[in-house]
Every structure is written in structure tokens, then in C-alpha cells.
Amino acid sequence: MSFVDSTLPEILARASWRPDSWQSRSAGQQPLYAERDALHAVLAEIHQLPGLVTWGESELLKRQLAEAARGERFVLQGGDCAESFDDCTAEQIANKLKIILQMSLVLIHGLHKRVVRVGRIAGQYAKPRSADAETRDGVTLPSYRGDLINRSEFTAAARAPDPALMLKAYERAALTLNHVRALVNGGFADLHHPEYWDLDFVRHSPLAAEYGRIVGAIMDSLTFMETISGPLSESGRVDFFTSHEGLHLPYEQAQTHFVEPAGRWYNTSTHFPWIGMRTADLDGAHVEYFRGIANPVGVKVGPEMTPSTLLKLIDILDPDAEPGKLALIHRFGADHIRDCLPPLLRALRSEGRRVLWICDPMHGNTERTDSGIKTRRFENILAELETAFELHEAHESVLGGVHFELTGEDVTECTGGARGLVEADLDRAYKSQVDPRLNYEQSLEMAMRIVGRAR
Ligand code: PEP
Ligand code: CO
């Protein structure tokens, strides 16, 4: 793809990408560290440490995402809005894996497609904030930006950006990923044993019978296939990939390595980093960093995006139209998707560009209750998703996946769903420091409703 509108300096600038070339651009959402020496020492240390993922895994994911873009697979991406260091426990990691595996089982069964499982996990530690500072009772301190940057407690010491937290984040991500890999390789994800994924409360859930029926049907098919052709080796193994918002560029740069056999640069902190909506400007530092890495990458697309900006963004991030390279994750809100999405779909179609489209039905549907609690309604999340399926179909496009903020715990952060959570329930188990997540039951129900819609 050529840059017909570009000036010569622009073309030269593009040619000279380096892991640190983003530093000459304006970078949104970056904290200010008081001690530069401490910052550089931590970054140098992280750079020396082994990557958390390999470039071969990122390439495998890219191939699977290319299939999803063609409608041959379906992507399930989900996890916390922000992971916290304290939640790095065996139980919470297993619960997150369980709900994603259970949802993927429902989707495989109902959509008759293989599912690409991508966690917002093992590195989702940095958050964009609407304001740099927060004031309480006349005291103003830097905003909490996630455990990668500072601490949430409202004191000057806790809110000061601390470079040592990056090292801790790298280690927590490694511990999380190690546990996920051990569970997956140890047979936890074996389709023959979906009972490993049972969570206590599934038995008391209004959805228990429906889920039990799906598991029963899958076990029957598996037994039938194995009776005919012997044990299916693939059913004992699943691929599980990681993703996070590549927000904090010094941290991402420190984990960027040139891979000789591939002849390309890879971010080895995650398989699939994405650019958040607030940092996706064409001339900004995030787009500059992301254009140089060979990982599959995502970009959040919100209501402000115009067709012409989107086409330029695609040219910059995926100049060679590489299959599976670029995912556009749209997040407009149930009330806006009908106005916002069709012009973008038409623009891509008229330019003959194929990307992977994923719907994030969470971030355009956030609201506050009268008492100021951040929440989301199950019915709005579902409505945006259903409209997304309808609009892609009407424009001969493919909705290749979904992106949820969810947890394997029994929290009360979003209202609605089969159990009928109402605003008064939110107090009972509201744990998120940032955005409200679907709880375990609401997540499973969402997978069932997607399947209902697809039928
Ligand atoms: C997020 O995914 O948590 C997020 C901040 O999303 P967005 O960039 O779409 O607002
Ligand atoms: Co969020």
C-alpha cells in the first residue's frame, strides 16, 4: 500500500522505525517519573530478561486471526479491565481460564467454528485515565494508572509513579502465564474433562441445565468420533493466547526484540497488544511504536473515528495487508453503533481492505448510577453485540470475534442477566478498581446468547 498523500519527510520517517522512534512523537497517557536513573535501570533490566511469549506463538495466533477474519474461526477475547498484582493467585487465574474455556465450549458447539481464545491477561496492568490528576477534599494527586505505574491508595507516596512496579509487573505477568501454561499443558483444558472447569456456583445457576446439555452433547460427539477413528489428539490441547493494551511505551519498548530468523521486530511481552481508543492518533507515539512490530495488533475504534482516518491508520499499521495482522475492535455503544459502524464498513469495502473485526460491547456502554457507581447493563451489551452481527452481515463484512471485560468470580458490577441483578445488588461484591466486568454467570449467558443470535 503506498502513501500517496505523504510528503517526503513523512516517508523517510516511516522508513526509519526503531523500537524507540516513538519517542520523537507525542505520547498520550504516559506518567512522569521523578527519577530518570531508576527508570532507565529498570528498563535495562527488563530488556535483559527473557520474553514472556515467543515470536512463533505470535505468528501462530496471526494465522488463526487470519482465519477469523475470513469467518472460519471466532475470536473470544476477554479478561479484567485491569489486572491487579493482588489477584495473581492460583485460584483467580484458574477461574479466569475456566470461564473462557466454558464460553469457548458454548461457542464451538453453537457456531460450529473453532474458537481463538485470547485472555486480557498476564500484562493488562496499565490504564488510560480521563484526567492526569484526581482531587479529594482539596488534595490533588496523580491519577491511579494501574499497578504497572502507581498504587491506587490516595496518598502522595502511593500515587507517585514508581519504576520498580514495572519489574514487578513483568514478574507477575510471568507467574500468571506460567500458571496458565501449566494448567493448559497439564490437561486442565482437555475436552474430555470439562468437569475440571466447573465453578461451584454453576450448579446453582439458572443456566446450569443449558450448560449441562451443551457439555453432554459435546461429550457425545467426542465419544462418537473416537469410536470411529480412535483418540482425538487435538481435543486434549487448546491454544491460549495473551493480550493487553500496549499503553506504557517504555515498558513495551524494553520487551521489543529483533528476531533474526524472522528478520522482524517482535514485542515479546504478549502475543497480541492493542492500541486503546485514546492513544490511536495517526501521528502519535503509540501508532509509531505499533507500526514496527510484527505481532498481530489491535486498535480500538470509537465513535470519533472517520472513514478516512481509519483507512490511513490501516495503511500505517498494516501496509502489506498481511492476513491476521490487524484487528479493529469497535466499541461505539448500543445507541451509536448504527450510525458509526456502517460508514467504516463501506470505506473498507470500497478500498478492498480486509481486517479482522472484533466487537467490544463494553466500553461504549458504561454509565453511572445515581449514587455514582460505574456500571453496565447486560441488555445494552447484548444489544450492541446483536446489532454488530446484523450490520456486518448487511455490509457483507465478517464479525470475527468479541471482546469482553469479564471475570471468573461472582462479582456484582454489571446489572441484568438471567439472575436479574439490579442497582441495589452492585454494593454486594463490587471489586473492580476501574471498569465493571461481567461476572461468571453473565459471561456464560453472553456466550449462549451469541449462539442464539447466530442461529
Ligand atoms: C479498555 O479496554 O479497558 C479501554 C480503556 O478501552 P478503550 O480504549 O476502548 O476505551
Ligand atoms: Co476497561
Coordinates of C-alpha atoms and ligand atoms in Angstrom, one line a residue:
M1 CA 0.0 0.0 0.0
S2 CA 1.5 3.3 -0.9
F3 CA 1.4 6.6 0.9
V4 CA 0.3 8.7 -2.0
D5 CA -0.6 11.6 0.3
S6 CA 2.6 11.6 2.2
T7 CA 5.4 14.1 2.0
L8 CA 9.0 13.0 1.5
P9 CA 9.9 13.6 5.2
E10 CA 7.0 11.5 6.2
I11 CA 8.1 8.7 4.0
L12 CA 11.6 8.9 5.3
A13 CA 10.4 9.0 8.9
R14 CA 8.3 5.9 8.3
A15 CA 11.3 4.1 6.8
S16 CA 13.4 4.6 9.9
W17 CA 11.4 2.8 12.5
R18 CA 13.3 1.8 15.7
P19 CA 11.9 0.4 19.0
D20 CA 12.4 3.9 20.4
S21 CA 11.4 6.0 17.3
W22 CA 8.0 6.7 19.1
Q23 CA 10.0 8.9 21.5
S24 CA 10.0 11.7 18.9
R25 CA 6.2 11.7 18.8
S26 CA 3.8 13.0 21.3
A27 CA 2.7 10.2 23.6
G28 CA -0.6 10.4 25.5
Q29 CA -1.3 8.8 28.8
Q30 CA 2.4 8.5 30.0
P31 CA 3.3 9.1 33.6
L32 CA 6.2 11.4 34.7
Y33 CA 8.8 9.6 36.6
A34 CA 10.8 11.7 39.1
E35 CA 13.9 9.6 38.9
R36 CA 15.3 9.1 35.4
D37 CA 18.2 6.9 36.5
A38 CA 16.0 4.5 38.4
L39 CA 13.7 4.4 35.4
H40 CA 16.5 3.5 33.0
A41 CA 17.9 0.9 35.3
V42 CA 14.6 -0.9 35.5
L43 CA 14.1 -0.7 31.7
A44 CA 17.6 -2.1 31.1
E45 CA 16.9 -5.0 33.4
I46 CA 13.6 -5.9 31.8
H47 CA 15.3 -5.7 28.4
Q48 CA 17.8 -8.4 29.5
L49 CA 15.1 -10.8 30.8
P50 CA 13.6 -13.5 28.6
G51 CA 10.5 -12.7 26.6
L52 CA 7.2 -13.9 28.1
V53 CA 6.0 -15.2 24.8
T54 CA 7.8 -16.3 21.6
W55 CA 7.5 -14.9 18.2
G56 CA 6.5 -18.3 16.9
E57 CA 3.4 -18.2 19.1
S58 CA 2.5 -14.7 17.9
E59 CA 2.8 -16.0 14.3
L60 CA 0.5 -18.9 15.1
L61 CA -2.0 -16.5 16.5
K62 CA -1.7 -14.4 13.4
R63 CA -2.6 -17.4 11.3
Q64 CA -5.6 -18.1 13.4
L65 CA -6.7 -14.5 13.4
A66 CA -6.5 -14.5 9.6
E67 CA -8.9 -17.4 9.6
A68 CA -11.2 -15.5 11.9
A69 CA -11.1 -12.5 9.5
R70 CA -12.4 -14.9 6.8
G71 CA -15.2 -16.2 9.1
E72 CA -13.6 -19.6 9.6
R73 CA -12.9 -19.1 13.3
F74 CA -14.3 -16.9 16.1
V75 CA -12.2 -14.9 18.5
L76 CA -13.1 -14.8 22.2
Q77 CA -11.0 -12.1 23.9
G78 CA -11.7 -11.4 27.5
G79 CA -10.5 -10.7 31.0
D80 CA -10.3 -7.9 33.5
C81 CA -10.3 -4.2 32.7
A82 CA -7.1 -4.1 34.7
E83 CA -5.4 -7.0 36.4
S84 CA -4.1 -6.2 39.8
F85 CA -0.9 -7.7 41.5
D86 CA -3.0 -8.9 44.4
D87 CA -5.2 -11.0 42.1
C88 CA -2.2 -13.1 40.9
T89 CA -3.4 -16.2 42.8
A90 CA -3.8 -19.8 41.5
E91 CA -7.5 -19.7 42.2
Q92 CA -8.2 -16.4 40.3
I93 CA -6.1 -17.4 37.4
A94 CA -7.8 -20.8 37.1
N95 CA -11.2 -19.2 37.4
K96 CA -10.4 -16.8 34.6
L97 CA -9.2 -19.6 32.4
K98 CA -12.3 -21.7 33.3
I99 CA -14.8 -19.1 32.3
I100 CA -13.0 -18.5 29.0
L101 CA -12.8 -22.3 28.3
Q102 CA -16.5 -22.7 29.2
M103 CA -17.6 -19.8 27.0
S104 CA -15.5 -21.2 24.2
L105 CA -17.1 -24.6 24.5
V106 CA -20.5 -23.0 24.1
L107 CA -19.3 -21.0 21.1
I108 CA -17.7 -24.0 19.4
H109 CA -20.8 -26.1 19.9
G110 CA -23.2 -23.4 18.8
L111 CA -21.3 -21.7 16.0
H112 CA -19.6 -24.8 14.6
K113 CA -16.4 -22.9 14.4
R114 CA -13.1 -23.3 16.1
V115 CA -12.6 -20.6 18.7
V116 CA -9.4 -18.5 19.2
R117 CA -9.0 -17.9 23.0
V118 CA -7.3 -14.7 23.9
G119 CA -7.1 -13.5 27.5
R120 CA -6.7 -9.9 28.6
I121 CA -4.2 -11.4 31.0
A122 CA -0.6 -11.6 32.0
G123 CA 0.2 -8.0 31.4
Q124 CA -3.1 -5.9 31.5
Y125 CA -1.7 -3.6 34.1
A126 CA -1.8 -0.1 32.7
K127 CA -4.9 2.1 32.3
P128 CA -5.7 5.3 30.3
R129 CA -7.4 7.9 32.5
S130 CA -9.6 10.7 31.6
A131 CA -7.7 13.1 33.9
D132 CA -4.0 13.2 34.9
A133 CA -4.9 14.2 38.4
E134 CA -7.5 13.5 41.0
T135 CA -8.7 15.8 43.7
R136 CA -10.3 14.7 47.0
D137 CA -11.1 17.1 49.8
G138 CA -8.9 19.8 48.4
V139 CA -5.9 17.4 47.9
T140 CA -4.7 16.8 44.3
L141 CA -2.6 13.8 43.4
P142 CA -1.7 12.0 40.2
S143 CA -4.5 9.6 39.0
Y144 CA -4.1 5.9 39.5
R145 CA -2.9 4.5 36.2
G146 CA -2.8 0.8 37.0
D147 CA -0.4 -1.4 39.0
L148 CA 2.3 -1.1 36.4
I149 CA 2.6 2.7 37.1
N150 CA 1.5 3.6 40.7
R151 CA -0.7 2.4 43.5
S152 CA -4.4 3.1 44.0
E153 CA -4.3 4.3 47.6
F154 CA -4.9 8.0 47.8
T155 CA -1.6 9.2 49.3
A156 CA 1.3 11.1 47.7
A157 CA 3.7 8.2 48.2
A158 CA 1.3 5.6 46.6
R159 CA 0.3 7.8 43.7
A160 CA 3.9 8.7 42.7
P161 CA 4.9 6.7 39.5
D162 CA 7.4 4.1 40.6
P163 CA 9.6 2.4 38.0
A164 CA 10.1 -0.7 40.3
L165 CA 6.5 -1.6 39.6
M166 CA 7.4 -2.4 36.0
L167 CA 9.7 -5.1 37.1
K168 CA 7.0 -6.4 39.5
A169 CA 4.5 -6.3 36.6
Y170 CA 6.9 -8.3 34.4
E171 CA 7.3 -10.9 37.1
R172 CA 3.5 -11.1 37.9
A173 CA 2.8 -11.5 34.2
A174 CA 5.4 -14.3 34.0
L175 CA 3.9 -16.0 37.1
T176 CA 0.4 -15.7 35.6
L177 CA 1.4 -17.0 32.2
N178 CA 3.4 -19.8 33.8
H179 CA 0.3 -20.9 35.7
V180 CA -1.9 -20.7 32.6
R181 CA 0.6 -22.8 30.6
A182 CA 0.9 -25.4 33.3
L183 CA -2.9 -25.8 33.6
V184 CA -3.3 -26.0 29.8
N185 CA -0.4 -28.4 29.3
G186 CA -1.4 -30.5 32.3
G187 CA -4.7 -31.5 30.8
F188 CA -6.9 -28.9 32.5
A189 CA -8.2 -27.8 29.1
D190 CA -8.8 -31.3 27.9
L191 CA -12.2 -31.6 26.3
H192 CA -12.7 -35.0 27.9
H193 CA -12.7 -33.3 31.3
P194 CA -14.9 -30.3 31.3
E195 CA -15.7 -31.0 34.9
Y196 CA -12.3 -29.5 35.8
W197 CA -13.8 -26.2 34.7
D198 CA -16.8 -26.3 36.9
L199 CA -17.2 -23.4 39.3
D200 CA -19.1 -24.0 42.4
F201 CA -21.9 -21.6 41.6
V202 CA -22.5 -23.1 38.2
R203 CA -24.6 -25.8 39.9
H204 CA -26.9 -23.2 41.5
S205 CA -27.1 -21.1 38.4
P206 CA -30.3 -20.6 36.3
L207 CA -28.0 -21.5 33.3
A208 CA -26.8 -24.8 34.8
A209 CA -29.2 -27.0 32.8
E210 CA -28.5 -25.4 29.5
Y211 CA -24.7 -25.6 30.1
G212 CA -25.0 -29.2 31.2
R213 CA -26.9 -30.0 28.0
I214 CA -24.2 -28.4 25.8
V215 CA -21.4 -30.3 27.6
G216 CA -23.4 -33.5 27.3
A217 CA -23.8 -33.0 23.5
I218 CA -20.1 -32.3 23.1
M219 CA -19.1 -35.4 25.1
D220 CA -21.5 -37.5 23.0
S221 CA -19.9 -36.2 19.7
L222 CA -16.4 -36.8 21.1
T223 CA -17.3 -40.4 22.1
F224 CA -18.8 -40.9 18.7
M225 CA -15.8 -39.6 16.8
E226 CA -13.3 -41.5 18.9
T227 CA -15.3 -44.7 18.5
I228 CA -14.9 -44.3 14.7
S229 CA -11.4 -43.0 14.4
G230 CA -9.6 -43.5 17.7
P231 CA -8.5 -40.9 20.3
L232 CA -8.5 -37.4 19.0
S233 CA -5.2 -35.9 20.0
E234 CA -6.3 -32.3 19.4
S235 CA -9.1 -32.5 21.9
G236 CA -6.6 -32.7 24.7
R237 CA -4.9 -29.5 23.8
V238 CA -6.0 -25.9 23.4
D239 CA -4.2 -22.8 22.3
F240 CA -4.5 -20.0 24.7
F241 CA -3.1 -16.5 23.9
T242 CA -2.5 -13.3 25.8
S243 CA -3.2 -9.7 25.0
H244 CA -3.0 -6.3 26.8
E245 CA -3.3 -2.7 25.9
G246 CA 0.2 -1.6 24.9
L247 CA -0.2 1.7 26.7
H248 CA 3.0 2.3 28.6
L249 CA 5.5 2.6 25.8
P250 CA 8.8 2.5 27.8
Y251 CA 7.7 -0.9 29.2
E252 CA 6.7 -2.2 25.7
Q253 CA 9.9 -0.9 24.1
A254 CA 12.0 -2.7 26.8
Q255 CA 10.4 -6.0 25.6
T256 CA 10.9 -5.5 21.9
H257 CA 13.5 -7.7 20.3
F258 CA 14.8 -8.3 16.8
V259 CA 14.3 -11.9 15.8
E260 CA 17.0 -12.9 13.4
P261 CA 15.3 -15.9 11.8
A262 CA 12.2 -13.9 11.1
G263 CA 14.1 -10.7 10.2
R264 CA 11.5 -8.7 12.1
W265 CA 10.9 -7.0 15.5
Y266 CA 8.5 -8.6 18.0
N267 CA 7.0 -7.4 21.2
T268 CA 7.7 -10.4 23.5
S269 CA 5.5 -9.3 26.5
T270 CA 2.3 -10.5 24.9
H271 CA 1.1 -12.2 21.7
F272 CA -1.4 -9.5 20.8
P273 CA -1.1 -5.9 22.1
W274 CA -3.7 -3.4 21.2
I275 CA -3.8 0.4 21.0
G276 CA -6.5 2.0 23.1
M277 CA -9.0 4.4 21.7
R278 CA -7.4 7.4 23.5
T279 CA -4.0 6.8 22.0
A280 CA -4.8 5.9 18.4
D281 CA -4.0 9.2 16.7
L282 CA -2.2 8.9 13.4
D283 CA 0.8 11.0 14.4
G284 CA 1.0 9.8 17.9
A285 CA 3.7 7.8 19.6
H286 CA 1.6 4.6 20.0
V287 CA 0.8 4.3 16.3
E288 CA 4.5 4.9 15.6
Y289 CA 5.6 2.1 18.0
F290 CA 3.0 -0.4 16.8
R291 CA 3.7 0.0 13.1
G292 CA 7.2 -1.5 13.6
I293 CA 6.3 -4.7 15.5
A294 CA 5.4 -7.9 13.7
N295 CA 2.9 -9.2 16.3
P296 CA -0.7 -9.2 15.3
V297 CA -2.1 -5.9 16.7
G298 CA -5.4 -4.5 17.6
V299 CA -6.8 -0.9 17.6
K300 CA -9.9 0.2 19.5
V301 CA -12.2 2.1 17.2
G302 CA -14.6 4.5 18.8
P303 CA -17.4 7.0 17.7
E304 CA -14.9 9.7 16.7
M305 CA -13.2 7.6 14.0
T306 CA -13.8 8.8 10.5
P307 CA -13.5 6.5 7.4
S308 CA -10.5 8.5 6.0
T309 CA -8.6 8.4 9.3
L310 CA -9.3 4.7 9.6
L311 CA -8.0 4.0 6.1
K312 CA -4.8 5.9 6.9
L313 CA -4.4 4.0 10.2
I314 CA -4.7 0.7 8.3
D315 CA -2.1 1.8 5.8
I316 CA 0.3 2.7 8.6
L317 CA -0.2 -0.4 10.8
D318 CA -0.7 -3.0 8.1
P319 CA 1.0 -1.6 4.9
D320 CA 1.4 -5.0 3.3
A321 CA -2.2 -6.2 4.0
E322 CA -0.8 -9.2 5.9
P323 CA -3.5 -11.7 6.8
G324 CA -4.3 -11.7 10.5
K325 CA -2.1 -8.7 11.2
L326 CA -4.7 -6.1 12.1
A327 CA -7.8 -6.3 14.3
L328 CA -10.2 -3.4 14.5
I329 CA -12.0 -3.6 17.8
H330 CA -15.1 -1.4 17.6
R331 CA -16.7 0.0 20.7
F332 CA -19.4 2.5 19.9
G333 CA -22.2 1.8 22.4
A334 CA -25.6 0.3 21.7
D335 CA -27.1 3.7 20.9
H336 CA -24.4 4.7 18.4
I337 CA -23.3 1.6 16.6
R338 CA -25.9 2.0 13.8
D339 CA -24.6 5.5 13.0
C340 CA -20.9 4.8 13.5
L341 CA -20.1 1.4 12.0
P342 CA -21.7 1.3 8.5
P343 CA -19.6 4.2 7.1
L344 CA -16.4 2.4 8.2
L345 CA -17.5 -0.9 6.7
R346 CA -18.4 0.8 3.4
A347 CA -15.0 2.5 3.3
L348 CA -13.1 -0.7 3.8
R349 CA -15.2 -2.5 1.3
S350 CA -14.7 0.2 -1.4
E351 CA -10.9 0.0 -0.8
G352 CA -10.9 -3.8 -0.8
R353 CA -9.3 -4.0 2.6
R354 CA -9.8 -7.0 4.8
V355 CA -9.1 -6.8 8.5
L356 CA -10.3 -8.8 11.5
W357 CA -13.3 -7.0 13.1
I358 CA -14.0 -7.7 16.7
C359 CA -16.8 -6.1 18.7
D360 CA -16.1 -4.7 22.2
P361 CA -19.7 -4.2 23.5
M362 CA -18.4 -3.0 26.9
H363 CA -16.7 0.4 26.6
G364 CA -19.4 2.3 24.8
N365 CA -22.0 1.2 27.3
T366 CA -20.5 2.4 30.6
E367 CA -22.8 4.5 32.8
R368 CA -23.1 5.8 36.4
T369 CA -25.8 5.0 38.8
D370 CA -27.5 7.9 40.7
S371 CA -25.1 7.1 43.6
G372 CA -22.1 7.4 41.3
I373 CA -21.2 3.7 40.8
K374 CA -19.8 2.8 37.3
T375 CA -21.8 0.1 35.8
R376 CA -23.0 -1.5 32.5
R377 CA -26.3 -3.2 31.7
F378 CA -26.3 -6.7 30.3
E379 CA -29.1 -5.8 27.9
N380 CA -27.1 -2.9 26.4
I381 CA -24.0 -5.1 26.0
L382 CA -26.1 -7.7 24.3
A383 CA -27.9 -5.2 22.1
E384 CA -24.6 -3.7 20.8
L385 CA -23.4 -7.2 20.0
E386 CA -26.5 -8.2 18.2
T387 CA -26.5 -5.0 16.2
A388 CA -22.9 -5.6 15.3
F389 CA -23.7 -9.1 13.9
E390 CA -26.6 -7.6 11.9
L391 CA -24.6 -4.7 10.5
H392 CA -21.6 -6.8 9.4
E393 CA -23.9 -9.2 7.7
A394 CA -25.8 -6.4 5.9
H395 CA -22.5 -4.9 4.6
E396 CA -21.0 -8.2 3.6
S397 CA -18.4 -8.0 6.3
V398 CA -17.5 -10.5 8.9
L399 CA -17.7 -10.0 12.6
G400 CA -14.8 -12.3 13.6
G401 CA -14.9 -12.1 17.4
V402 CA -15.9 -10.5 20.6
H403 CA -14.0 -8.6 23.3
F404 CA -15.4 -8.6 26.9
E405 CA -14.4 -7.4 30.3
L406 CA -15.2 -10.4 32.5
T407 CA -14.1 -12.3 35.4
G408 CA -14.4 -15.9 36.7
E409 CA -15.6 -14.5 40.1
D410 CA -19.1 -14.0 41.4
V411 CA -18.9 -10.2 41.4
T412 CA -21.7 -7.7 41.1
E413 CA -20.5 -4.9 38.8
C414 CA -22.9 -5.1 35.7
T415 CA -26.7 -5.2 36.1
G416 CA -29.1 -7.7 34.4
G417 CA -28.6 -11.2 33.1
A418 CA -30.5 -14.3 34.0
R419 CA -30.2 -13.7 37.7
G420 CA -31.6 -10.2 37.2
L421 CA -29.0 -8.2 39.1
V422 CA -30.3 -4.7 39.9
E423 CA -28.6 -1.5 41.0
A424 CA -29.1 -2.3 44.7
D425 CA -27.1 -5.5 44.2
L426 CA -24.0 -3.7 43.0
D427 CA -22.8 -3.0 46.5
R428 CA -22.6 -6.7 47.4
A429 CA -19.5 -7.6 45.5
Y430 CA -18.2 -4.7 43.5
K431 CA -14.4 -5.3 43.3
S432 CA -13.2 -3.6 40.1
Q433 CA -10.9 -0.6 40.6
V434 CA -11.7 0.5 37.0
D435 CA -14.4 -0.7 34.7
P436 CA -17.3 -3.0 35.6
R437 CA -16.9 -6.6 34.4
L438 CA -19.4 -9.3 33.5
N439 CA -19.4 -11.9 36.3
Y440 CA -19.1 -15.6 35.8
E441 CA -22.8 -16.3 35.1
Q442 CA -23.3 -13.2 32.9
S443 CA -20.3 -14.2 30.8
L444 CA -21.6 -17.7 30.3
E445 CA -25.0 -16.4 29.4
M446 CA -23.5 -13.9 26.9
A447 CA -21.8 -16.8 25.1
M448 CA -25.2 -18.6 25.0
R449 CA -26.9 -15.5 23.7
I450 CA -24.3 -15.1 20.9
V451 CA -25.0 -18.6 19.8
G452 CA -28.8 -18.0 19.9
R453 CA -28.3 -14.9 17.7
A454 CA -26.0 -16.7 15.2
R455 CA -28.7 -19.4 14.7
Ligands
PEP1 C1 -10.1 -0.9 27.9 O1 -10.1 -1.8 27.0 O2 -10.1 -1.1 29.1 C2 -10.2 0.5 27.4 C3 -9.7 1.5 28.1 O3 -10.8 0.6 26.2 P1 -10.9 1.8 25.2 O4 -9.6 2.2 24.8 O5 -11.7 1.2 24.1 O6 -11.7 2.9 25.9
CO2 CO -12.0 -1.1 30.5

